[in-house]
Coordinates of N, CA, C and O in Angstrom, one line a residue:
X92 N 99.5 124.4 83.5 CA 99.5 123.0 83.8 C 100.6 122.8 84.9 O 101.7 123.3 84.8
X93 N 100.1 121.9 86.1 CA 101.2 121.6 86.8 C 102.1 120.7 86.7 O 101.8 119.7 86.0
X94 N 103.5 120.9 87.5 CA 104.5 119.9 86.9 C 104.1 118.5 86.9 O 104.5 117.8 86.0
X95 N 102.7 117.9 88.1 CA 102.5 116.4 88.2 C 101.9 116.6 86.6 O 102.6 116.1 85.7
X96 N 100.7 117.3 86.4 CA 100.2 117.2 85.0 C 101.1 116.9 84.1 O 101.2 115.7 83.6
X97 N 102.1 117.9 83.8 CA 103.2 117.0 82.6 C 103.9 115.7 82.7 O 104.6 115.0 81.9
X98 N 103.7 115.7 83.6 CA 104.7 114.4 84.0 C 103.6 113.2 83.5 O 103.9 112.3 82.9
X99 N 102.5 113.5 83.9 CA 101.2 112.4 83.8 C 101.4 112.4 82.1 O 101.7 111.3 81.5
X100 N 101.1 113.4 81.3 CA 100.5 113.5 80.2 C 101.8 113.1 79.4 O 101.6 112.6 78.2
X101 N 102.8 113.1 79.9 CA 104.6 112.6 78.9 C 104.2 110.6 79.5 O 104.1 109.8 78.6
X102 N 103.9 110.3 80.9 CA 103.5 108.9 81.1 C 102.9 108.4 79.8 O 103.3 107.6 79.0
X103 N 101.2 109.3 79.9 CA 100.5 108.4 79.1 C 100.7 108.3 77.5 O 100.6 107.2 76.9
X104 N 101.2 109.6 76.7 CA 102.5 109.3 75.7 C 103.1 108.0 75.3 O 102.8 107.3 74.3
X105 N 104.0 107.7 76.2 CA 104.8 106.6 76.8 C 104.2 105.4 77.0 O 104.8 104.4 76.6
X106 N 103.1 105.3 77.5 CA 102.3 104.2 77.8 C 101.5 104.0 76.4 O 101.2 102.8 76.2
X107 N 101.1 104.9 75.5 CA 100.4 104.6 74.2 C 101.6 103.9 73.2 O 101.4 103.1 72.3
X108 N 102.9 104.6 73.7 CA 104.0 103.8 72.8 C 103.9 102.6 73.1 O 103.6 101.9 72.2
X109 N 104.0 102.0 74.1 CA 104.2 100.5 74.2 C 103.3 99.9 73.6 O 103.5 99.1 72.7
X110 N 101.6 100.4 74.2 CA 101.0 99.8 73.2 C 100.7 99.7 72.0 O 99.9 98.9 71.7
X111 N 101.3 100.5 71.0 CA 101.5 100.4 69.8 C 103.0 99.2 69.5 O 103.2 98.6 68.4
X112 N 103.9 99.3 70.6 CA 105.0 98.8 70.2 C 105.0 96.8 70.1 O 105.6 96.0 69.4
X113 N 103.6 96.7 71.3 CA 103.0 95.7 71.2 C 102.6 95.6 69.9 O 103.2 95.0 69.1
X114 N 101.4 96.0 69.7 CA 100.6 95.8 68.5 C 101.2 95.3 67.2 O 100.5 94.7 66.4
X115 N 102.6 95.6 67.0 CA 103.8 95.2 65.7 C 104.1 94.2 66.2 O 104.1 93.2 65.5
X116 N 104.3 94.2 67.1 CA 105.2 93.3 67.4 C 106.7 93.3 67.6 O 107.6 92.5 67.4
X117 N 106.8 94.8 68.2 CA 108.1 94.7 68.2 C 108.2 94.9 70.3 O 108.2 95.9 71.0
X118 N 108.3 94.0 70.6 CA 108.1 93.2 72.1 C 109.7 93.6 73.3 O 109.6 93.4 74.5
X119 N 110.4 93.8 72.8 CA 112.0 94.1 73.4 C 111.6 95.9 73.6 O 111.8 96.5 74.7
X120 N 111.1 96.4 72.5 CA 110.5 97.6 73.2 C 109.7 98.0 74.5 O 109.9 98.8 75.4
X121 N 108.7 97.1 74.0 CA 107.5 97.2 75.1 C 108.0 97.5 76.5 O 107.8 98.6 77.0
X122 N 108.7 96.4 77.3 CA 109.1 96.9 79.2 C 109.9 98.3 78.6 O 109.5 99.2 79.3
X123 N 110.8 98.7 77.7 CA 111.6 99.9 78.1 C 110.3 101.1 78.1 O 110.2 101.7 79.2
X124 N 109.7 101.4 77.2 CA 108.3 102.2 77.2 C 107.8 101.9 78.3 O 107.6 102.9 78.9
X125 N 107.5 101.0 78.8 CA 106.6 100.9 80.0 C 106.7 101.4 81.4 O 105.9 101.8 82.3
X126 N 108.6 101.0 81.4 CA 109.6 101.5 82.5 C 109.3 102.9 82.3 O 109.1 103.7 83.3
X127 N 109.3 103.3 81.0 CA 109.6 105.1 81.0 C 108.2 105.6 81.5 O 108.2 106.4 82.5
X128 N 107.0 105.2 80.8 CA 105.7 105.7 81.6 C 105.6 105.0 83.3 O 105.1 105.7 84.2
X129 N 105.9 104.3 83.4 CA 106.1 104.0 85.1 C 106.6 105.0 85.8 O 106.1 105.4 86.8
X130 N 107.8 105.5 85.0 CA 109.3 106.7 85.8 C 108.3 107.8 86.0 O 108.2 108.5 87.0
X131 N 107.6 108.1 84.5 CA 106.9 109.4 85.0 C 106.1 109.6 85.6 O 106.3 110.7 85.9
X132 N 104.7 108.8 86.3 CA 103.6 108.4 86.7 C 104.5 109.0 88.3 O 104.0 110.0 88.8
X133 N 105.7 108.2 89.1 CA 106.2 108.7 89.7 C 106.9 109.7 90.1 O 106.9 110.2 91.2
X134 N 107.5 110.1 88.9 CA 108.1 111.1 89.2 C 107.1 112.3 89.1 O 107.7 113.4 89.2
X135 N 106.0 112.4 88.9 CA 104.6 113.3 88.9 C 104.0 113.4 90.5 O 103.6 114.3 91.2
X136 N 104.0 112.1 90.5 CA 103.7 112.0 92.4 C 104.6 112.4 93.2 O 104.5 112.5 94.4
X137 N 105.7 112.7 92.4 CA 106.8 113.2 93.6 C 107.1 114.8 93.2 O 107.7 115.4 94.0
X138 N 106.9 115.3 92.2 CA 107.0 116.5 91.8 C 106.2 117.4 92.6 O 106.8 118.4 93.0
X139 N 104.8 117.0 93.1 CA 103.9 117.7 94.7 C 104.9 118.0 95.9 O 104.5 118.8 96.7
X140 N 105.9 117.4 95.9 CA 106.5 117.6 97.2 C 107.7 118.0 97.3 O 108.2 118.7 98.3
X141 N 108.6 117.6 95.9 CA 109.8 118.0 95.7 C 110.0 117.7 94.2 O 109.3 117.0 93.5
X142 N 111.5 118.4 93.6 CA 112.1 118.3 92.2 C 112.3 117.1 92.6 O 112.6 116.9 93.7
X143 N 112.1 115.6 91.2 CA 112.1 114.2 91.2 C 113.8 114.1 90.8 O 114.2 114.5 89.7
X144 N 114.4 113.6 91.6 CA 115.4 112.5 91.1 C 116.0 112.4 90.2 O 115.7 113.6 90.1
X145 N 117.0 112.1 89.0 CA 117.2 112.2 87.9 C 117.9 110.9 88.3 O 119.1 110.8 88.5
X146 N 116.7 109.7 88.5 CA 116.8 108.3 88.2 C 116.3 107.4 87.6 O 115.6 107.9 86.7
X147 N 116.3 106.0 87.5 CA 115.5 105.7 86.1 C 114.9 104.4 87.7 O 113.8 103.9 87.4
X148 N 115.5 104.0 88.7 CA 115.0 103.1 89.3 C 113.5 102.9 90.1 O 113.3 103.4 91.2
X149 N 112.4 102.1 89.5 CA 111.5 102.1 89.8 C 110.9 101.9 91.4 O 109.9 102.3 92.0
X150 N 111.7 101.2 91.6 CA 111.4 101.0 93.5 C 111.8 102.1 94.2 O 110.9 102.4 95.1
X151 N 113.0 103.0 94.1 CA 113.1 103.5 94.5 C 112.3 105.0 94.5 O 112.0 105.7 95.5
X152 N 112.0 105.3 93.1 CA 111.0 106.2 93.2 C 109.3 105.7 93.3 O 108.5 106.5 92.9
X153 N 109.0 104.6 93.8 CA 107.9 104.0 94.3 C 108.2 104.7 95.9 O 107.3 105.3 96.4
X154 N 109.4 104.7 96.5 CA 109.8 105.2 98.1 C 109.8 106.4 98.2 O 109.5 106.7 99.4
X155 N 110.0 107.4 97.4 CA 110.3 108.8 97.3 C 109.0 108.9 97.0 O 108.6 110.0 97.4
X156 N 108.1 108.2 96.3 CA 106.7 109.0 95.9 C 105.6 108.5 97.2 O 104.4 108.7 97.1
X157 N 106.1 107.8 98.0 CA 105.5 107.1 99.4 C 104.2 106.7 98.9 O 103.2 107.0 99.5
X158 N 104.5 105.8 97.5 CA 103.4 104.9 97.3 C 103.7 103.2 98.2 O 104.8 102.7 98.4
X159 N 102.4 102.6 98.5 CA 102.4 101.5 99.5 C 102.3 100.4 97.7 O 101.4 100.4 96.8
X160 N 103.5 99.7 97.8 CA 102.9 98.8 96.7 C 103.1 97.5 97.4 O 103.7 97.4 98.4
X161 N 102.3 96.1 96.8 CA 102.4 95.0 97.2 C 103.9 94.5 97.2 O 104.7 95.2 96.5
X162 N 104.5 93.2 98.0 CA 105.4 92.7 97.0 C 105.9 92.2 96.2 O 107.1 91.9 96.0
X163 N 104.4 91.9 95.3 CA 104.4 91.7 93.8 C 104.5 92.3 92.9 O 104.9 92.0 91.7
X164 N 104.1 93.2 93.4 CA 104.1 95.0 92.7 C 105.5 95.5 93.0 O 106.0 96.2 92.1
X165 N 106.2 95.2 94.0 CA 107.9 96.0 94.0 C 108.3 94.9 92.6 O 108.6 95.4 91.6
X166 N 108.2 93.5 92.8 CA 108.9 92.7 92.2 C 109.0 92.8 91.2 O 110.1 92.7 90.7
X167 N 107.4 93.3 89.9 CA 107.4 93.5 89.0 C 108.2 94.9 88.6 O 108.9 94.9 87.6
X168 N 108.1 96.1 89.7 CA 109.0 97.1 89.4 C 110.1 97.1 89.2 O 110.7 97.9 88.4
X169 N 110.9 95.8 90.1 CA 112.4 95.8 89.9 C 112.5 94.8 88.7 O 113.6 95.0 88.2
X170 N 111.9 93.9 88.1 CA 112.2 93.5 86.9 C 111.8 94.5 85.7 O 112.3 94.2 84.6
X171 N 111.4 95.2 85.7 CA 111.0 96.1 84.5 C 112.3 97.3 84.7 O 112.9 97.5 83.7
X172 N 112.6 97.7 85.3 CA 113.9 98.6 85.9 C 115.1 97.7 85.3 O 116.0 98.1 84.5
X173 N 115.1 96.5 85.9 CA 116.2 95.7 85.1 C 116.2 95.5 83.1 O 117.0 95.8 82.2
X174 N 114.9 95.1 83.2 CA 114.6 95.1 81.6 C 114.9 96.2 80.6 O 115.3 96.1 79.4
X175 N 114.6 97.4 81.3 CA 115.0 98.6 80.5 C 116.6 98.4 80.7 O 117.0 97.5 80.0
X176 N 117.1 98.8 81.1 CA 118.7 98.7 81.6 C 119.2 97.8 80.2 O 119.7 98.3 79.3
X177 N 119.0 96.6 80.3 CA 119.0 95.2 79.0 C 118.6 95.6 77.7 O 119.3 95.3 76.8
X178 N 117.4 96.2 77.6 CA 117.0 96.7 76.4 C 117.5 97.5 75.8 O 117.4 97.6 74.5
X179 N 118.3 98.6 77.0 CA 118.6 99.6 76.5 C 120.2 99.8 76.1 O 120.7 100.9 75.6
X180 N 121.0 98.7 76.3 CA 122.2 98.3 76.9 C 122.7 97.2 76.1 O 123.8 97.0 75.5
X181 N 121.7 96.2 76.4 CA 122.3 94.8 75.3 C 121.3 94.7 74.0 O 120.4 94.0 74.2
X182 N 121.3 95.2 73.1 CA 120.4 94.6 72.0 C 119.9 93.5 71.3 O 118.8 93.6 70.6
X183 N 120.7 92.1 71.6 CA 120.4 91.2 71.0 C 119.6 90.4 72.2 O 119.2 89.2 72.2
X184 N 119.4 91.2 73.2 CA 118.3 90.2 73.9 C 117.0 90.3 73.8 O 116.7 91.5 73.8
X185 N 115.9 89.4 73.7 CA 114.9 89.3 73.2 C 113.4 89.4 74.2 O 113.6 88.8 75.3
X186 N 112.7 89.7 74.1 CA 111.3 89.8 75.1 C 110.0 89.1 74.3 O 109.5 89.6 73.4
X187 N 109.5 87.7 74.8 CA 108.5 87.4 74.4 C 107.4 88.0 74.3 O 107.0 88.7 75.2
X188 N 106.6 87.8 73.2 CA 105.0 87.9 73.7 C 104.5 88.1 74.8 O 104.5 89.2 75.3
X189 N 104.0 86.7 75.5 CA 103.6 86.6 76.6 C 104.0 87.7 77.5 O 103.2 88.5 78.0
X190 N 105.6 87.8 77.7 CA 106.2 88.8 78.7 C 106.0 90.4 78.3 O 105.8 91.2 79.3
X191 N 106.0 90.8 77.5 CA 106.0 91.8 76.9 C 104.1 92.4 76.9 O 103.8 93.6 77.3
X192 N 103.3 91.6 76.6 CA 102.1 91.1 77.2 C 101.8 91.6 78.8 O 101.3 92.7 79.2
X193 N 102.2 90.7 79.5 CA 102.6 90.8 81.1 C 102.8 92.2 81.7 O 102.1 92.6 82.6
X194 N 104.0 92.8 81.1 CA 104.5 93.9 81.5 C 103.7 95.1 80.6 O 104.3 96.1 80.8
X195 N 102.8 95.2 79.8 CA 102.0 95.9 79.3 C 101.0 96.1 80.2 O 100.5 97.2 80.3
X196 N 100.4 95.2 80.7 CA 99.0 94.8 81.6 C 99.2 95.7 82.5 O 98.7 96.8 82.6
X197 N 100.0 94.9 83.5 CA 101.1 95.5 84.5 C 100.8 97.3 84.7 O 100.1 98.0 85.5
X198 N 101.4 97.5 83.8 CA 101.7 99.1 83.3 C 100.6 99.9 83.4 O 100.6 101.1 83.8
X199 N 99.5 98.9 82.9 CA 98.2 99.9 82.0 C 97.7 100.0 83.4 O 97.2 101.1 83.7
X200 N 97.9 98.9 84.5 CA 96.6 98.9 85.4 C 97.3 100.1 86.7 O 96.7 100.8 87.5
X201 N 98.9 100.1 86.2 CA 99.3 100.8 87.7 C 98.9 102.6 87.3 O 99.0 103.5 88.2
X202 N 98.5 102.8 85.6 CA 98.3 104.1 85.4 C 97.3 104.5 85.7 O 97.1 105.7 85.9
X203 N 96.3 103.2 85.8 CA 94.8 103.9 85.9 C 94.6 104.4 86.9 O 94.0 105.5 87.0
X204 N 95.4 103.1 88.3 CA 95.6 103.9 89.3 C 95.6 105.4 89.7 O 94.8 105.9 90.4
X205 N 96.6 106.0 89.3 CA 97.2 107.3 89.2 C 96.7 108.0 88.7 O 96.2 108.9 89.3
X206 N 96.7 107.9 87.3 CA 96.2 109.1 86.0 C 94.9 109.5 85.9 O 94.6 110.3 85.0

């Protein structure tokens, strides 16, 4: 298996966690899972060209993996990059439905892309 392969197959892992973390309802999870299948998805596209980074920031490894995103698409990257950071850092902060919703959608559509 090649390194992008693992990297894809730890993503979609990652990406099945959120959506189960959805499905409870446990929502403050959701963006950090989603951040982390995002990290890998890139860091797989960047693994073809070079050893990835040992970062967690989504835009910037959107630049290193010389993917073209909209910039709705950067925007949503740098809020989910922030969200993990909060989630992972402040505990008593909270992620709605809807948002947690949002940034699952988000996630699922940028994998299909890729994976």
């Amino acid at each position: 298996m090649s390194k992008k392969e693992e990297w894809f197959k730890l993503a979609l892992y990652d990406l099945e966690t959120a959506r189960v973390m959805f499905e409870t309802g446990r929502y403050r999870y959701v963006p950090f899972m989603c951040q982390q299948a995002i990290e890998k998805v890139l860091k797989g596209m960047i693994s073809e060209k070079l050893s990835p980074p040992r970062i967690h920031d989504l835009v910037r490894l959107a630049e290193l993996a010389e993917i073209k995103f909209t910039s709705d698409d950067l925007l949503m990257l740098e809020r989910i990059s922030s969200l993990y950071v909060r989630m992972r850092y402040f505990p008593t902060e909270s992620i709605s439905h809807f948002s947690a919703e949002r940034y699952l959608k988000f996630t699922e559509e940028l994998c299909q892309k890729f994976l």
